[in-house]
Amino acid sequence: MARVTWKSKIGFIFAAAGSAVGLANIWRFPYIVGKYGGAAFICVYLACLLLIGLPVFISEVLIGRTAQKNPRSAFKELGKNKFWAGSGTFTIITGFLISSFYSVVAGWVLGYLVSAIFGQISHFTSADQAQNFFINLVSNPVWAVGFHLFFMCLCFFLLVAGVRKGLERGSEIMVPFLLFILIALVICGVTMPGSHVGLSFYLKPDWSLITPTTFLFALGHAFFTLSLGQGTMVTYGSYLGKKDSILNNCLPVAFIDTLIALLAGLAIFPIVFAVGLKPDAGEPLVFYTLPLVFSQLKGGYILALLFFLLLTLAALTSQISAMEPLIAYLIDEKKWKRSTSVITVAMGAFLFGVPAAFSNSIDPRFTLFGMNFFDLISYVVLEIMVPLGGFLAIILLAWKWGMKKAYKAIKAGPSNFWVDNAFMKGYLWVTIKYVAPILIGIIFLQSFIRR
Ligand code: PFF
């Protein structure tokens, strides 16, 4: 049976952008910028994207497009032995695990969206109130598991519709909508009195703020934001036609992903400074800082609603992309129907996510290696499995399959400015073969040293 492909020329771009743009861009990026050096962090991050993110992204999409198969079969086809088939399976498992706990965080966001609809998060008068609201929500097991389930059901409906109707159409609607809401928030932020301090924090680098941690976080974030190391981009690449241009498809996605993260920061920092809050509030920045900000603004009800709608949409298109590799595997290899595969993966990810959803509500003494279940699974997956998956993909492409074949495959398709550019050739060759694998190795080792 011919492999289903993206319906439109830009189907891949929208779906891959939908995957890349998620909680990492809108929730995580601003808080790590706030915590690790403002504009200086952004410069380091952009360098990491160029040196690691883009080369690994291109490699994964190329593996998928070349093999036209799910990650396990694709890795096996290029690597020609059991080790590489096993590596492909490893990336599929990583995607599945990500989907189990990503949905828990997305459930919190959905909980905030529902609360925003009922006007519950736009009338806080103190930081304590906002903080308590967040703590009550995540520590209430019925809320935490209920919204995790609710979110998973939304993913189920999108995924069951399949590659063309679900992944492609869903993202075609969501990505532009997201851009639109962000731009509206940026305009609100920059027109507030006092917002210029936030703008200069965000745009004027202060190099003295850079520390070794800045690099570590910038590298790690470049990886996570492009959904690398867990089969998603291999799978999405497999829905490209053999003659579809790799660069024409990948470059816009990396651009959109970066643009949305930068816009998210541009929306948040002017507001944070305008109302006199600290930029380094850390992880809770979005969850209990912004509702406080919304409560102080005229039109805060609408802003809160728009903001959490935006976050939910972004999380939805990322979550479905984390589930798709296993679904594609079950369809390709086990010959299951799409609907059966989707329901199995959705139920599995939901059940696996339940202990993570309970992590904040059950007795905190219930820990392993000093971490609750949520922290443990996200640590193992994001700090170990994801870098390893991306590392395996780029080694497979550059060192096992061979850089000559890889570069020829990158050039396949219509000739254009990027493909024929000598600088691009040098950049791809050096970063894919040497720079990215070495830097991934450093992140990987660092993640062990850090704990
Ligand atoms: N790229 C997503 C984000 O920016 O939030 C994170 C992510 C989601 C990575 C799902 C991987 C994934 F499967």
Coordinates of C-alpha atoms and ligand atoms in Angstrom, one line a residue:
M1 CA 0.0 0.0 0.0
A2 CA 1.4 3.4 -0.9
R3 CA 2.4 5.4 2.1
V4 CA 0.0 8.3 3.0
T5 CA 1.7 11.6 2.4
W6 CA 1.0 15.2 3.3
K7 CA -1.9 16.5 1.2
S8 CA -0.5 19.9 0.5
K9 CA 3.0 21.2 -0.3
I10 CA 3.1 22.8 3.1
G11 CA 1.4 20.0 5.1
F12 CA 4.7 19.0 6.6
I13 CA 5.6 22.5 7.5
F14 CA 2.4 23.1 9.4
A15 CA 2.4 19.7 11.2
A16 CA 6.0 19.8 12.1
A17 CA 5.7 23.4 13.3
G18 CA 2.6 22.3 15.3
S19 CA 4.8 19.7 16.9
A20 CA 7.8 22.0 17.6
V21 CA 5.7 24.9 18.9
G22 CA 4.4 23.9 22.3
L23 CA 4.7 24.4 26.0
A24 CA 8.4 24.6 25.6
N25 CA 8.1 27.8 23.5
I26 CA 5.5 29.6 25.4
W27 CA 5.8 28.4 29.0
R28 CA 9.4 27.2 29.3
F29 CA 11.3 29.6 27.0
P30 CA 10.3 32.8 28.7
Y31 CA 11.0 31.4 32.2
I32 CA 14.5 30.1 31.3
V33 CA 15.2 33.4 29.5
G34 CA 14.1 35.2 32.7
K35 CA 16.2 32.9 34.9
Y36 CA 19.4 32.4 32.8
G37 CA 20.4 35.8 31.4
G38 CA 17.7 37.6 29.4
A39 CA 18.9 38.8 26.0
A40 CA 22.4 37.2 26.5
F41 CA 20.7 33.8 27.0
I42 CA 18.8 34.3 23.7
C43 CA 22.0 34.8 21.8
V44 CA 23.5 31.6 23.2
Y45 CA 20.2 29.8 22.5
L46 CA 20.2 30.9 18.9
A47 CA 23.7 29.7 18.4
C48 CA 22.7 26.3 19.8
L49 CA 19.8 26.1 17.5
L50 CA 22.1 26.6 14.5
L51 CA 24.8 24.2 15.7
I52 CA 22.7 21.4 17.1
G53 CA 18.9 21.9 16.7
L54 CA 18.9 22.4 12.9
P55 CA 21.4 19.7 12.0
V56 CA 19.7 17.0 14.1
F57 CA 16.3 18.2 12.8
I58 CA 17.4 17.9 9.2
S59 CA 19.0 14.4 9.9
E60 CA 15.8 13.0 11.5
V61 CA 13.5 14.3 8.7
L62 CA 15.9 12.9 6.1
I63 CA 16.0 9.4 7.8
G64 CA 12.2 9.4 7.7
R65 CA 11.9 10.6 4.1
T66 CA 14.5 8.2 2.9
A67 CA 12.9 5.1 4.5
Q68 CA 9.3 6.2 4.2
K69 CA 8.7 4.2 7.4
N70 CA 8.1 4.5 11.1
P71 CA 11.2 5.1 13.2
R72 CA 12.0 1.5 14.0
S73 CA 11.8 0.4 10.4
A74 CA 13.5 3.5 9.2
F75 CA 16.5 3.1 11.5
K76 CA 16.6 -0.6 10.5
E77 CA 16.6 0.2 6.8
L78 CA 19.5 2.7 7.0
G79 CA 21.5 0.9 9.7
K80 CA 20.9 -2.6 8.4
N81 CA 21.2 -4.4 11.8
K82 CA 19.4 -5.2 15.0
F83 CA 21.2 -2.5 17.0
W84 CA 19.8 0.3 14.8
A85 CA 16.3 -1.3 14.7
G86 CA 16.5 -1.3 18.5
S87 CA 17.6 2.3 18.5
G88 CA 14.5 3.2 16.4
T89 CA 12.3 1.4 18.9
F90 CA 14.0 3.3 21.7
T91 CA 13.0 6.6 20.1
I92 CA 9.4 5.4 19.7
I93 CA 9.3 4.5 23.4
T94 CA 10.7 7.9 24.3
G95 CA 7.9 9.6 22.3
F96 CA 5.3 7.6 24.1
L97 CA 6.8 8.4 27.5
I98 CA 6.9 12.1 26.7
S99 CA 3.3 12.0 25.7
S100 CA 2.3 10.5 29.1
F101 CA 3.7 13.3 31.2
Y102 CA 3.4 16.2 28.7
S103 CA -0.3 15.5 28.8
V104 CA -0.3 16.1 32.6
V105 CA 1.2 19.6 32.2
A106 CA -1.1 20.2 29.3
G107 CA -3.9 19.2 31.6
W108 CA -2.9 21.9 34.0
V109 CA -3.0 24.4 31.2
L110 CA -6.5 23.1 30.2
G111 CA -7.5 23.5 33.8
Y112 CA -6.4 27.1 33.7
L113 CA -8.3 27.6 30.4
V114 CA -11.5 26.3 32.0
S115 CA -10.9 28.5 35.0
A116 CA -10.3 31.4 32.7
I117 CA -13.6 30.8 31.1
F118 CA -15.3 31.0 34.5
G119 CA -13.4 34.2 35.3
Q120 CA -11.5 32.5 38.2
I121 CA -8.0 33.6 37.3
S122 CA -8.5 37.3 36.5
H123 CA -9.3 38.6 39.9
F124 CA -6.3 37.8 42.1
T125 CA -5.2 40.6 44.5
S126 CA -2.0 39.0 45.8
A127 CA 0.8 36.7 44.7
D128 CA -0.2 34.3 47.4
Q129 CA -3.7 33.9 46.0
A130 CA -2.4 33.2 42.5
Q131 CA 0.2 30.7 43.9
N132 CA -2.4 28.9 46.1
F133 CA -4.7 28.6 43.1
F134 CA -2.0 26.8 41.2
I135 CA -1.1 24.6 44.1
N136 CA -4.7 23.7 44.7
L137 CA -5.2 22.8 41.1
V138 CA -2.2 20.5 40.7
S139 CA -2.6 18.9 44.1
N140 CA -6.2 18.0 43.7
P141 CA -6.1 14.5 42.3
V142 CA -9.5 14.7 40.7
W143 CA -8.6 17.9 38.8
A144 CA -5.1 16.7 37.8
V145 CA -6.3 13.3 36.5
G146 CA -9.5 14.7 35.1
F147 CA -7.8 17.3 33.0
H148 CA -5.1 14.9 31.9
L149 CA -8.0 12.6 30.7
F150 CA -9.8 15.5 29.1
F151 CA -6.7 16.6 27.2
M152 CA -6.0 13.0 26.1
C153 CA -9.6 12.8 24.7
L154 CA -9.0 15.9 22.6
C155 CA -5.8 14.3 21.2
F156 CA -7.7 11.1 20.5
F157 CA -10.2 12.9 18.2
L158 CA -7.5 14.8 16.3
L159 CA -5.3 11.7 15.9
V160 CA -8.1 9.4 14.8
A161 CA -8.8 11.7 11.9
G162 CA -5.4 10.7 10.5
V163 CA -2.5 12.3 8.8
R164 CA -4.4 14.5 6.4
K165 CA -7.5 15.5 8.3
G166 CA -6.1 15.4 11.8
L167 CA -2.4 16.3 11.9
E168 CA -2.3 18.5 8.8
R169 CA -5.6 20.2 9.0
G170 CA -5.4 20.6 12.8
S171 CA -2.0 22.3 12.6
E172 CA -3.0 24.4 9.6
I173 CA -5.7 26.0 11.7
M174 CA -3.8 26.2 15.0
V175 CA -0.4 27.6 13.9
P176 CA -1.7 30.8 12.3
F177 CA -4.2 31.2 15.1
L178 CA -1.4 30.9 17.6
L179 CA 0.7 33.5 15.8
F180 CA -2.3 35.8 15.8
I181 CA -3.0 35.6 19.5
L182 CA 0.7 36.0 20.4
I183 CA 0.9 39.2 18.3
A184 CA -2.2 40.6 20.0
L185 CA -0.5 39.8 23.4
V186 CA 2.7 41.5 22.3
I187 CA 0.8 44.6 21.3
C188 CA -0.9 44.6 24.8
G189 CA 2.4 44.2 26.5
V190 CA 4.5 46.8 24.8
T191 CA 1.8 49.5 25.0
M192 CA 1.7 49.2 28.8
P193 CA 3.3 52.0 30.8
G194 CA 6.7 50.9 32.1
S195 CA 7.1 48.1 29.6
H196 CA 10.4 49.5 28.2
V197 CA 12.3 48.0 31.1
G198 CA 11.1 44.5 30.1
L199 CA 11.9 45.3 26.5
S200 CA 15.5 46.2 27.3
F201 CA 15.9 43.1 29.6
Y202 CA 14.7 41.1 26.7
L203 CA 16.6 42.8 23.8
K204 CA 19.8 44.2 25.2
P205 CA 22.3 41.5 26.1
D206 CA 24.2 41.8 29.4
W207 CA 27.0 39.4 28.9
S208 CA 27.9 39.3 32.6
L209 CA 24.8 37.1 33.1
I210 CA 26.2 34.2 31.1
T211 CA 27.4 31.2 33.1
P212 CA 28.1 27.6 32.2
T213 CA 24.5 26.8 33.1
T214 CA 23.3 29.2 30.4
F215 CA 24.9 27.0 27.8
L216 CA 23.5 23.8 29.2
F217 CA 20.0 25.1 29.3
A218 CA 20.2 26.7 25.9
L219 CA 21.5 23.4 24.4
G220 CA 18.8 21.3 26.1
H221 CA 16.1 23.7 25.1
A222 CA 17.1 23.7 21.5
F223 CA 16.6 20.0 21.5
F224 CA 13.3 19.8 23.3
T225 CA 11.7 22.7 21.4
L226 CA 12.2 21.1 18.0
S227 CA 10.7 17.7 19.2
L228 CA 14.0 15.9 18.5
G229 CA 15.3 12.6 19.8
Q230 CA 12.0 10.8 20.1
G231 CA 10.8 9.7 16.6
T232 CA 8.4 12.5 15.8
M233 CA 10.4 14.2 13.1
V234 CA 11.4 10.8 11.6
T235 CA 7.7 9.9 11.4
Y236 CA 6.7 13.3 10.0
G237 CA 9.5 13.1 7.5
S238 CA 8.3 9.7 6.4
Y239 CA 5.0 11.3 5.2
L240 CA 7.1 13.5 2.8
G241 CA 7.4 12.4 -0.8
K242 CA 10.8 11.1 -1.9
K243 CA 11.3 14.2 -4.1
D244 CA 10.1 16.7 -1.5
S245 CA 12.9 19.1 -0.6
I246 CA 14.3 18.6 2.9
L247 CA 15.6 22.2 3.3
N248 CA 12.5 23.9 1.9
N249 CA 10.5 21.9 4.5
C250 CA 12.8 22.1 7.5
L251 CA 14.0 25.7 7.4
P252 CA 10.6 27.3 7.7
V253 CA 9.7 25.0 10.6
A254 CA 12.8 26.0 12.6
F255 CA 12.1 29.6 11.7
I256 CA 8.4 29.5 12.9
D257 CA 9.4 27.7 16.1
T258 CA 12.0 30.3 16.9
L259 CA 9.7 33.1 16.0
I260 CA 7.0 31.9 18.3
A261 CA 9.3 31.5 21.2
L262 CA 10.7 35.0 20.7
L263 CA 7.2 36.4 20.4
A264 CA 6.2 34.6 23.6
G265 CA 9.1 36.3 25.4
L266 CA 8.2 39.6 23.8
A267 CA 4.6 39.3 25.0
I268 CA 5.5 38.2 28.6
F269 CA 8.5 40.4 29.7
P270 CA 7.1 43.8 29.1
I271 CA 4.0 42.8 31.1
V272 CA 6.1 41.2 33.9
F273 CA 8.2 44.4 34.3
A274 CA 5.3 46.8 33.7
V275 CA 3.6 45.4 36.8
G276 CA 6.8 45.2 38.8
L277 CA 7.2 41.4 39.0
K278 CA 10.6 39.6 38.9
P279 CA 11.6 37.9 35.6
D280 CA 13.3 35.0 37.4
A281 CA 10.2 33.6 39.0
G282 CA 11.2 30.2 37.3
E283 CA 8.8 27.5 36.3
P284 CA 5.7 29.0 37.8
L285 CA 6.1 32.2 35.8
V286 CA 3.2 31.4 33.5
F287 CA 1.0 29.5 36.0
Y288 CA 0.9 31.9 38.9
T289 CA 2.5 35.0 37.8
L290 CA 0.6 35.9 34.6
P291 CA -2.9 35.4 36.1
L292 CA -1.8 37.9 38.7
V293 CA -0.8 40.2 35.9
F294 CA -4.1 39.6 34.1
S295 CA -6.0 40.4 37.3
Q296 CA -4.4 43.9 37.3
L297 CA -5.2 44.7 33.7
K298 CA -8.3 46.1 32.1
G299 CA -9.5 43.4 29.8
G300 CA -7.6 40.8 31.9
Y301 CA -10.5 38.3 31.5
I302 CA -10.1 38.3 27.7
L303 CA -6.3 38.2 27.9
A304 CA -6.3 35.3 30.3
L305 CA -8.7 33.4 28.1
L306 CA -6.6 34.1 25.0
F307 CA -3.4 33.2 26.6
F308 CA -4.5 29.8 28.0
L309 CA -6.3 29.0 24.8
L310 CA -3.0 29.6 23.0
L311 CA -1.1 27.4 25.4
T312 CA -3.7 24.6 25.1
L313 CA -3.6 24.7 21.3
A314 CA 0.2 24.6 21.3
A315 CA 0.3 21.7 23.7
L316 CA -2.3 19.8 21.6
T317 CA -0.3 19.9 18.4
S318 CA 2.9 18.9 20.2
Q319 CA 1.2 16.1 22.2
I320 CA -0.3 14.4 19.1
S321 CA 3.2 14.5 17.5
A322 CA 4.6 12.6 20.5
M323 CA 2.0 9.9 20.1
E324 CA 2.3 9.5 16.3
P325 CA 5.5 7.5 16.1
L326 CA 4.0 4.6 18.1
I327 CA 0.8 4.8 16.1
A328 CA 2.7 4.7 12.8
Y329 CA 4.6 1.7 14.1
L330 CA 1.5 -0.2 15.0
I331 CA -0.1 0.6 11.6
D332 CA 3.1 -0.2 9.6
E333 CA 4.4 -3.2 11.5
K334 CA 1.5 -4.8 13.3
K335 CA -1.0 -3.9 10.5
W336 CA -3.5 -2.5 13.0
K337 CA -6.2 -0.1 11.9
R338 CA -5.5 3.6 12.6
S339 CA -8.4 3.9 15.0
T340 CA -7.3 0.8 17.0
S341 CA -3.7 2.1 17.2
V342 CA -4.8 5.5 18.3
I343 CA -7.1 4.3 21.0
T344 CA -4.5 1.9 22.3
V345 CA -1.7 4.5 22.4
A346 CA -4.1 7.1 24.0
M347 CA -5.2 4.8 26.7
G348 CA -1.7 3.6 27.4
A349 CA -0.3 7.2 27.6
F350 CA -3.2 8.2 29.8
L351 CA -2.7 5.3 32.2
F352 CA 1.1 5.8 32.3
G353 CA 0.5 9.5 33.0
V354 CA -1.8 8.8 36.0
P355 CA 1.1 8.4 38.5
A356 CA 2.7 11.6 37.2
A357 CA -0.7 13.4 37.6
F358 CA -0.9 12.1 41.2
S359 CA 2.7 13.1 42.0
N360 CA 1.7 16.5 43.4
S361 CA -1.2 15.2 45.4
I362 CA 0.0 12.0 47.1
D363 CA 2.3 11.9 50.1
P364 CA 5.6 13.6 49.1
R365 CA 7.5 11.0 51.0
F366 CA 6.6 8.6 48.2
T367 CA 9.8 9.3 46.2
L368 CA 12.4 7.4 44.3
F369 CA 16.0 8.8 44.1
G370 CA 14.7 11.8 45.9
M371 CA 12.2 12.6 43.1
N372 CA 8.5 12.1 42.9
F373 CA 7.2 10.1 39.9
F374 CA 6.7 13.1 37.7
D375 CA 10.1 14.5 38.3
L376 CA 11.7 11.1 37.9
I377 CA 10.1 10.3 34.6
S378 CA 10.7 13.7 33.1
Y379 CA 14.3 13.6 34.2
V380 CA 14.9 10.2 32.7
V381 CA 13.2 11.0 29.5
L382 CA 14.3 14.6 28.9
E383 CA 17.9 14.4 30.3
I384 CA 18.8 10.9 29.2
M385 CA 16.5 9.4 26.5
V386 CA 16.0 12.4 24.3
P387 CA 19.7 13.4 23.9
L388 CA 20.5 9.7 23.3
G389 CA 17.8 9.4 20.7
G390 CA 19.0 12.5 18.8
F391 CA 22.6 11.4 19.1
L392 CA 21.7 7.9 17.7
A393 CA 19.9 9.5 14.8
I394 CA 22.7 11.8 13.7
I395 CA 25.3 9.1 14.2
L396 CA 23.2 6.7 12.1
L397 CA 22.9 9.3 9.3
A398 CA 26.4 10.7 9.2
W399 CA 28.6 7.8 10.3
K400 CA 26.7 4.6 9.5
W401 CA 24.7 5.5 6.4
G402 CA 27.4 8.0 5.3
M403 CA 27.6 11.7 4.8
K404 CA 28.0 11.4 1.0
K405 CA 24.7 9.6 0.6
A406 CA 23.1 11.8 3.2
Y407 CA 24.1 15.0 1.4
K408 CA 23.0 13.6 -2.0
A409 CA 19.6 12.9 -0.4
I410 CA 19.4 16.4 1.1
K411 CA 20.0 17.8 -2.4
A412 CA 17.2 15.6 -4.0
G413 CA 14.2 17.5 -5.2
P414 CA 13.9 20.8 -7.0
S415 CA 17.0 22.9 -7.0
N416 CA 16.8 26.1 -5.1
F417 CA 18.9 28.8 -3.4
W418 CA 19.6 26.8 -0.2
V419 CA 20.5 23.5 -1.9
D420 CA 22.9 25.0 -4.4
N421 CA 24.6 27.2 -1.8
A422 CA 28.3 26.3 -1.1
F423 CA 28.1 27.8 2.4
M424 CA 25.0 25.7 3.2
K425 CA 26.9 22.6 2.0
G426 CA 29.8 23.3 4.3
Y427 CA 27.5 24.2 7.2
L428 CA 25.5 21.0 6.9
W429 CA 28.5 18.8 6.4
V430 CA 30.4 20.1 9.4
T431 CA 27.5 20.4 11.9
I432 CA 25.9 17.1 11.1
K433 CA 29.1 15.1 11.0
Y434 CA 31.1 16.7 13.9
V435 CA 29.7 19.7 15.8
A436 CA 26.2 18.4 16.7
P437 CA 27.3 14.9 17.9
I438 CA 30.0 16.4 20.0
L439 CA 27.8 19.0 21.6
I440 CA 25.0 16.5 22.3
G441 CA 27.6 14.3 24.0
I442 CA 28.5 17.3 26.2
I443 CA 24.8 17.8 27.2
F444 CA 24.4 14.2 27.9
L445 CA 27.4 14.0 30.2
Q446 CA 26.5 17.2 31.9
S447 CA 23.1 15.9 32.8
F448 CA 24.8 13.2 34.8
I449 CA 27.2 15.6 36.4
R450 CA 24.5 18.0 37.3
R451 CA 22.6 15.7 39.6
Ligands
PFF1 N1 8.4 20.7 21.0 C1 7.5 20.6 22.1 C2 7.4 22.0 22.7 O1 8.0 22.9 22.2 O2 6.6 22.1 23.7 C3 7.9 19.7 23.2 C4 7.7 18.3 22.7 C5 6.4 17.9 22.7 C6 8.7 17.5 22.4 C7 6.1 16.6 22.3 C8 8.5 16.3 22.0 C9 7.2 15.9 21.9 F1 6.9 14.7 21.5

